[in-house]
Each structure stands twice: as structure tokens, then as C-alpha cells.
Amino acid sequence: MTISTTTIKNSYSGNGSTTAFAYTFKLSDQDEIQVIERSSTGTETVKTLTTHYSVSGVGNASGGTVTMGSAPASGVTLILRRATTQTQGMDLIENDPLPANTLETAVDKNLAISQELQEQLDRSFKVSRTNTISSAEFTDLAADRASKTLGFDSSGNLTTVADFLPAGGDSAQFTYSTTTTDSDPGSGIIRFSNTTLASATAAY
């Protein structure tokens, strides 16, 4: 059977009542689908087959249905994503027959894995096809990267830069000055154009 679509993922919004959701890609096995619930706050939970959902339509080129045990609540996003097992089970024996279906199944599986890897690449940060970067790697140890952010060095290569501890609100590793002039505030100090932070329109 051919694979005539590049779709490997479907997304739905929960409403607290719907439990049946269609997936529009071919599955070779009911274990080769990943069901994820994303809460309104961004928390992602991978659900478990049988415990949380069941799958029908395995083997159909057009897909099938995932039925949830409990309806995803309003504000929850349900993701159905194909996740093919990255193994190779075809064993060719010299002088034995080679059924077309055996060969096509193996080719289909390789394409399925390639599509899933491409989907991951499509969600990654990349340098454009007309751009260059000498190194997209950095060698800082985890302890040296802690509380820092990613940036680019003078050559345009990836590196870790300046200490930064985002904690929500206005917290960061700076000393604030209430002076409202626009002169250089000095190392380690950030100065706003208004003594009331909410009214500031510029930072120096």
C-alpha cells in the first residue's frame, strides 16, 4: 500500500464531551500513534493506550479513529501524532521468494520514519538555505550554561551569553536605578525613563 500524504499529525480542541477523534494517516500498528493532551497552560501529557484511549482503523490508508476514555476538557488541545517504531524487521534470505507486499511494507515504514523526522525538523530552529553558520554547536558544560541564554558570538556562531534569570514580572539580574536621565547607568545597572516602572517608555 502506498503512502500518498505527508500528514503525520492531527490537532483538536477539547470541548468536554467529544471522545472520538479522527487521525488521517496510515498506522501499521496501534502502538505507533502518540496521543498528547496539552493544557491551557502549556503542560503536555502523553496518554497511554488502553488506559486512556483505544485505536481503530489500523492499516487503513486514510486513517481511523482514536477514542478517548474521558473527553478532553475545554481549553485542552489533543494531538494525535504517528510515531513509527524505528526498527527493521524484514529478513531477506538468499534464493527465497521476495513477495512484493513484504518489500513495500519495509519501504513504507522507512518513508513513515522519514516523514516523522521531517516533522521534527520543521519545528526546529534552523539556518536558512541561503545562509551559513560555521558551527551550530556549543561546548559549555551544563553548570556553565545554567541561568544563561543562547546567542551568537562575533562570528555569528551559537554560544551562551550573559547571566539571565527570568523569574516572571520584572525580575532579572540587574540593579534598577530610579534616575530618569538617559546617560550611561553603568555596568550591571539598568535605568528607566520614569521612576514608576509601569510608566517607563525607555530603558538605558
GROMACS .gro file of C-alpha atoms in nm:
model
  204
    1MET     CA    1   0.000   0.000   0.000
    2THR     CA    2   0.135   0.343  -0.091
    3ILE     CA    3   0.167   0.645   0.139
    4SER     CA    4   0.009   0.930  -0.054
    5THR     CA    5   0.011   1.202   0.215
    6THR     CA    6   0.276   1.377   0.421
    7THR     CA    7   0.034   1.434   0.710
    8ILE     CA    8   0.150   1.262   1.028
    9LYS     CA    9  -0.028   1.473   1.290
   10ASN     CA   10  -0.381   1.594   1.370
   11SER     CA   11  -0.483   1.850   1.632
   12TYR     CA   12  -0.820   1.901   1.802
   13SER     CA   13  -0.967   2.133   2.065
   14GLY     CA   14  -1.139   1.962   2.355
   15ASN     CA   15  -1.494   2.057   2.449
   16GLY     CA   16  -1.558   1.833   2.749
   17SER     CA   17  -1.794   1.599   2.559
   18THR     CA   18  -1.633   1.469   2.237
   19THR     CA   19  -1.433   1.147   2.280
   20ALA     CA   20  -1.381   1.025   1.918
   21PHE     CA   21  -1.111   1.193   1.709
   22ALA     CA   22  -1.001   1.104   1.357
   23TYR     CA   23  -0.641   1.054   1.254
   24THR     CA   24  -0.581   1.099   0.882
   25PHE     CA   25  -0.265   0.896   0.828
   26LYS     CA   26  -0.188   0.527   0.793
   27LEU     CA   27  -0.091   0.326   1.101
   28SER     CA   28   0.076  -0.013   1.077
   29ASP     CA   29   0.023  -0.087   1.446
   30GLN     CA   30  -0.195   0.064   1.719
   31ASP     CA   31   0.119   0.124   1.926
   32GLU     CA   32   0.258   0.356   1.658
   33ILE     CA   33   0.049   0.660   1.748
   34GLN     CA   34   0.128   0.914   2.018
   35VAL     CA   35  -0.164   1.083   2.192
   36ILE     CA   36  -0.080   1.403   2.378
   37GLU     CA   37  -0.302   1.639   2.575
   38ARG     CA   38  -0.180   1.998   2.606
   39SER     CA   39  -0.341   2.201   2.882
   40SER     CA   40  -0.431   2.569   2.855
   41THR     CA   41  -0.112   2.648   3.049
   42GLY     CA   42   0.108   2.450   2.808
   43THR     CA   43   0.157   2.136   3.016
   44GLU     CA   44   0.185   1.832   2.790
   45THR     CA   45   0.077   1.483   2.900
   46VAL     CA   46   0.139   1.174   2.687
   47LYS     CA   47  -0.157   0.941   2.724
   48THR     CA   48  -0.139   0.559   2.747
   49LEU     CA   49  -0.301   0.312   2.508
   50THR     CA   50  -0.585   0.111   2.667
   51THR     CA   51  -0.561   0.309   2.991
   52HIS     CA   52  -0.662   0.640   2.831
   53TYR     CA   53  -0.764   0.564   2.471
   54SER     CA   54  -0.827   0.298   2.207
   55VAL     CA   55  -0.741   0.295   1.836
   56SER     CA   56  -0.940   0.173   1.535
   57GLY     CA   57  -0.863   0.176   1.163
   58VAL     CA   58  -0.510   0.034   1.187
   59GLY     CA   59  -0.384  -0.045   0.835
   60ASN     CA   60  -0.625   0.188   0.655
   61ALA     CA   61  -0.451   0.427   0.416
   62SER     CA   62  -0.694   0.706   0.507
   63GLY     CA   63  -0.657   0.661   0.883
   64GLY     CA   64  -0.901   0.580   1.159
   65THR     CA   65  -1.023   0.692   1.500
   66VAL     CA   66  -0.877   0.744   1.845
   67THR     CA   67  -1.143   0.714   2.114
   68MET     CA   68  -1.057   0.873   2.447
   69GLY     CA   69  -1.175   0.718   2.772
   70SER     CA   70  -1.251   1.067   2.902
   71ALA     CA   71  -1.338   1.364   2.684
   72PRO     CA   72  -1.064   1.629   2.674
   73ALA     CA   73  -1.185   1.936   2.862
   74SER     CA   74  -1.243   2.277   2.709
   75GLY     CA   75  -0.911   2.457   2.674
   76VAL     CA   76  -0.724   2.130   2.621
   77THR     CA   77  -0.561   2.057   2.284
   78LEU     CA   78  -0.544   1.695   2.175
   79ILE     CA   79  -0.258   1.595   1.943
   80LEU     CA   80  -0.258   1.267   1.750
   81ARG     CA   81   0.088   1.201   1.610
   82ARG     CA   82   0.223   0.900   1.425
   83ALA     CA   83   0.532   0.757   1.597
   84THR     CA   84   0.667   0.464   1.397
   85THR     CA   85   0.894   0.218   1.577
   86GLN     CA   86   1.246   0.274   1.444
   87THR     CA   87   1.336  -0.089   1.384
   88GLN     CA   88   1.382  -0.304   1.073
   89GLY     CA   89   1.208  -0.642   1.082
   90MET     CA   90   1.246  -0.761   0.722
   91ASP     CA   91   1.494  -1.050   0.690
   92LEU     CA   92   1.584  -1.137   0.329
   93ILE     CA   93   1.713  -1.491   0.272
   94GLU     CA   94   1.917  -1.571  -0.037
   95ASN     CA   95   1.724  -1.761  -0.308
   96ASP     CA   96   1.393  -1.732  -0.118
   97PRO     CA   97   1.088  -1.565  -0.278
   98LEU     CA   98   1.055  -1.189  -0.224
   99PRO     CA   99   0.683  -1.107  -0.202
  100ALA     CA  100   0.601  -0.757  -0.323
  101ASN     CA  101   0.399  -0.688  -0.008
  102THR     CA  102   0.700  -0.762   0.214
  103LEU     CA  103   0.919  -0.521   0.022
  104GLU     CA  104   0.654  -0.249   0.004
  105THR     CA  105   0.586  -0.272   0.378
  106ALA     CA  106   0.954  -0.212   0.452
  107VAL     CA  107   0.971   0.082   0.208
  108ASP     CA  108   0.654   0.232   0.357
  109LYS     CA  109   0.800   0.207   0.707
  110ASN     CA  110   1.119   0.386   0.604
  111LEU     CA  111   0.916   0.665   0.444
  112ALA     CA  112   0.697   0.693   0.756
  113ILE     CA  113   1.004   0.737   0.977
  114SER     CA  114   1.148   0.996   0.736
  115GLN     CA  115   0.823   1.195   0.745
  116GLU     CA  116   0.823   1.192   1.126
  117LEU     CA  117   1.185   1.311   1.139
  118GLN     CA  118   1.100   1.587   0.891
  119GLU     CA  119   0.809   1.696   1.111
  120GLN     CA  120   1.055   1.732   1.399
  121LEU     CA  121   1.294   1.930   1.178
  122ASP     CA  122   1.009   2.158   1.073
  123ARG     CA  123   0.965   2.251   1.441
  124SER     CA  124   1.337   2.321   1.492
  125PHE     CA  125   1.538   2.641   1.469
  126LYS     CA  126   1.745   2.630   1.151
  127VAL     CA  127   1.971   2.847   0.940
  128SER     CA  128   1.801   2.927   0.608
  129ARG     CA  129   1.911   2.754   0.288
  130THR     CA  130   2.085   3.071   0.162
  131ASN     CA  131   2.261   3.141   0.492
  132THR     CA  132   2.569   2.994   0.654
  133ILE     CA  133   2.686   2.919   1.006
  134SER     CA  134   3.029   2.775   1.085
  135SER     CA  135   2.917   2.598   1.400
  136ALA     CA  136   2.575   2.534   1.549
  137GLU     CA  137   2.732   2.360   1.848
  138PHE     CA  138   2.846   2.492   2.183
  139THR     CA  139   3.072   2.310   2.427
  140ASP     CA  140   2.984   2.476   2.760
  141LEU     CA  141   2.913   2.229   3.038
  142ALA     CA  142   2.565   2.226   3.192
  143ALA     CA  143   2.696   2.406   3.501
  144ASP     CA  144   2.845   2.679   3.281
  145ARG     CA  145   2.522   2.712   3.079
  146ALA     CA  146   2.300   2.738   3.385
  147SER     CA  147   2.098   3.063   3.410
  148LYS     CA  148   2.232   3.185   3.075
  149THR     CA  149   2.064   3.240   2.741
  150LEU     CA  150   2.161   3.137   2.388
  151GLY     CA  151   2.302   3.392   2.149
  152PHE     CA  152   2.561   3.442   1.876
  153ASP     CA  153   2.926   3.535   1.908
  154SER     CA  154   3.118   3.786   1.696
  155SER     CA  155   3.146   3.528   1.418
  156GLY     CA  156   2.773   3.459   1.416
  157ASN     CA  157   2.808   3.116   1.573
  158LEU     CA  158   2.595   2.979   1.854
  159THR     CA  159   2.714   3.048   2.207
  160THR     CA  160   2.587   3.107   2.559
  161VAL     CA  161   2.574   3.470   2.669
  162ALA     CA  162   2.520   3.684   2.978
  163ASP     CA  163   2.372   3.561   3.301
  164PHE     CA  164   1.996   3.580   3.291
  165LEU     CA  165   1.747   3.457   3.549
  166PRO     CA  166   1.391   3.518   3.426
  167ALA     CA  167   1.154   3.474   3.715
  168GLY     CA  168   0.840   3.643   3.585
  169GLY     CA  169   0.729   4.000   3.640
  170ASP     CA  170   1.023   4.241   3.642
  171SER     CA  171   1.283   4.011   3.795
  172ALA     CA  172   1.623   3.980   3.627
  173GLN     CA  173   1.990   4.008   3.720
  174PHE     CA  174   2.011   4.386   3.704
  175THR     CA  175   2.019   4.667   3.957
  176TYR     CA  176   1.749   4.922   3.881
  177SER     CA  177   1.811   5.292   3.906
  178THR     CA  178   1.531   5.542   3.967
  179THR     CA  179   1.726   5.821   3.795
  180THR     CA  180   1.544   5.924   3.478
  181THR     CA  181   1.829   6.074   3.275
  182ASP     CA  182   1.942   5.890   2.965
  183SER     CA  183   2.313   5.883   3.050
  184ASP     CA  184   2.507   5.555   3.075
  185PRO     CA  185   2.381   5.396   3.401
  186GLY     CA  186   2.700   5.192   3.447
  187SER     CA  187   2.782   4.824   3.448
  188GLY     CA  188   2.517   4.598   3.593
  189ILE     CA  189   2.258   4.877   3.616
  190ILE     CA  190   1.953   4.937   3.401
  191ARG     CA  191   1.785   5.279   3.411
  192PHE     CA  192   1.429   5.363   3.308
  193SER     CA  193   1.285   5.687   3.173
  194ASN     CA  194   1.034   5.707   3.458
  195THR     CA  195   1.069   5.636   3.827
  196THR     CA  196   0.744   5.441   3.809
  197LEU     CA  197   0.827   5.120   3.625
  198ALA     CA  198   0.480   5.084   3.473
  199SER     CA  199   0.509   5.432   3.322
  200ALA     CA  200   0.857   5.385   3.174
  201THR     CA  201   0.882   5.410   2.797
  202ALA     CA  202   1.256   5.353   2.755
  203ALA     CA  203   1.542   5.173   2.927
  204TYR     CA  204   1.909   5.268   2.920
   0.00000   0.00000   0.00000
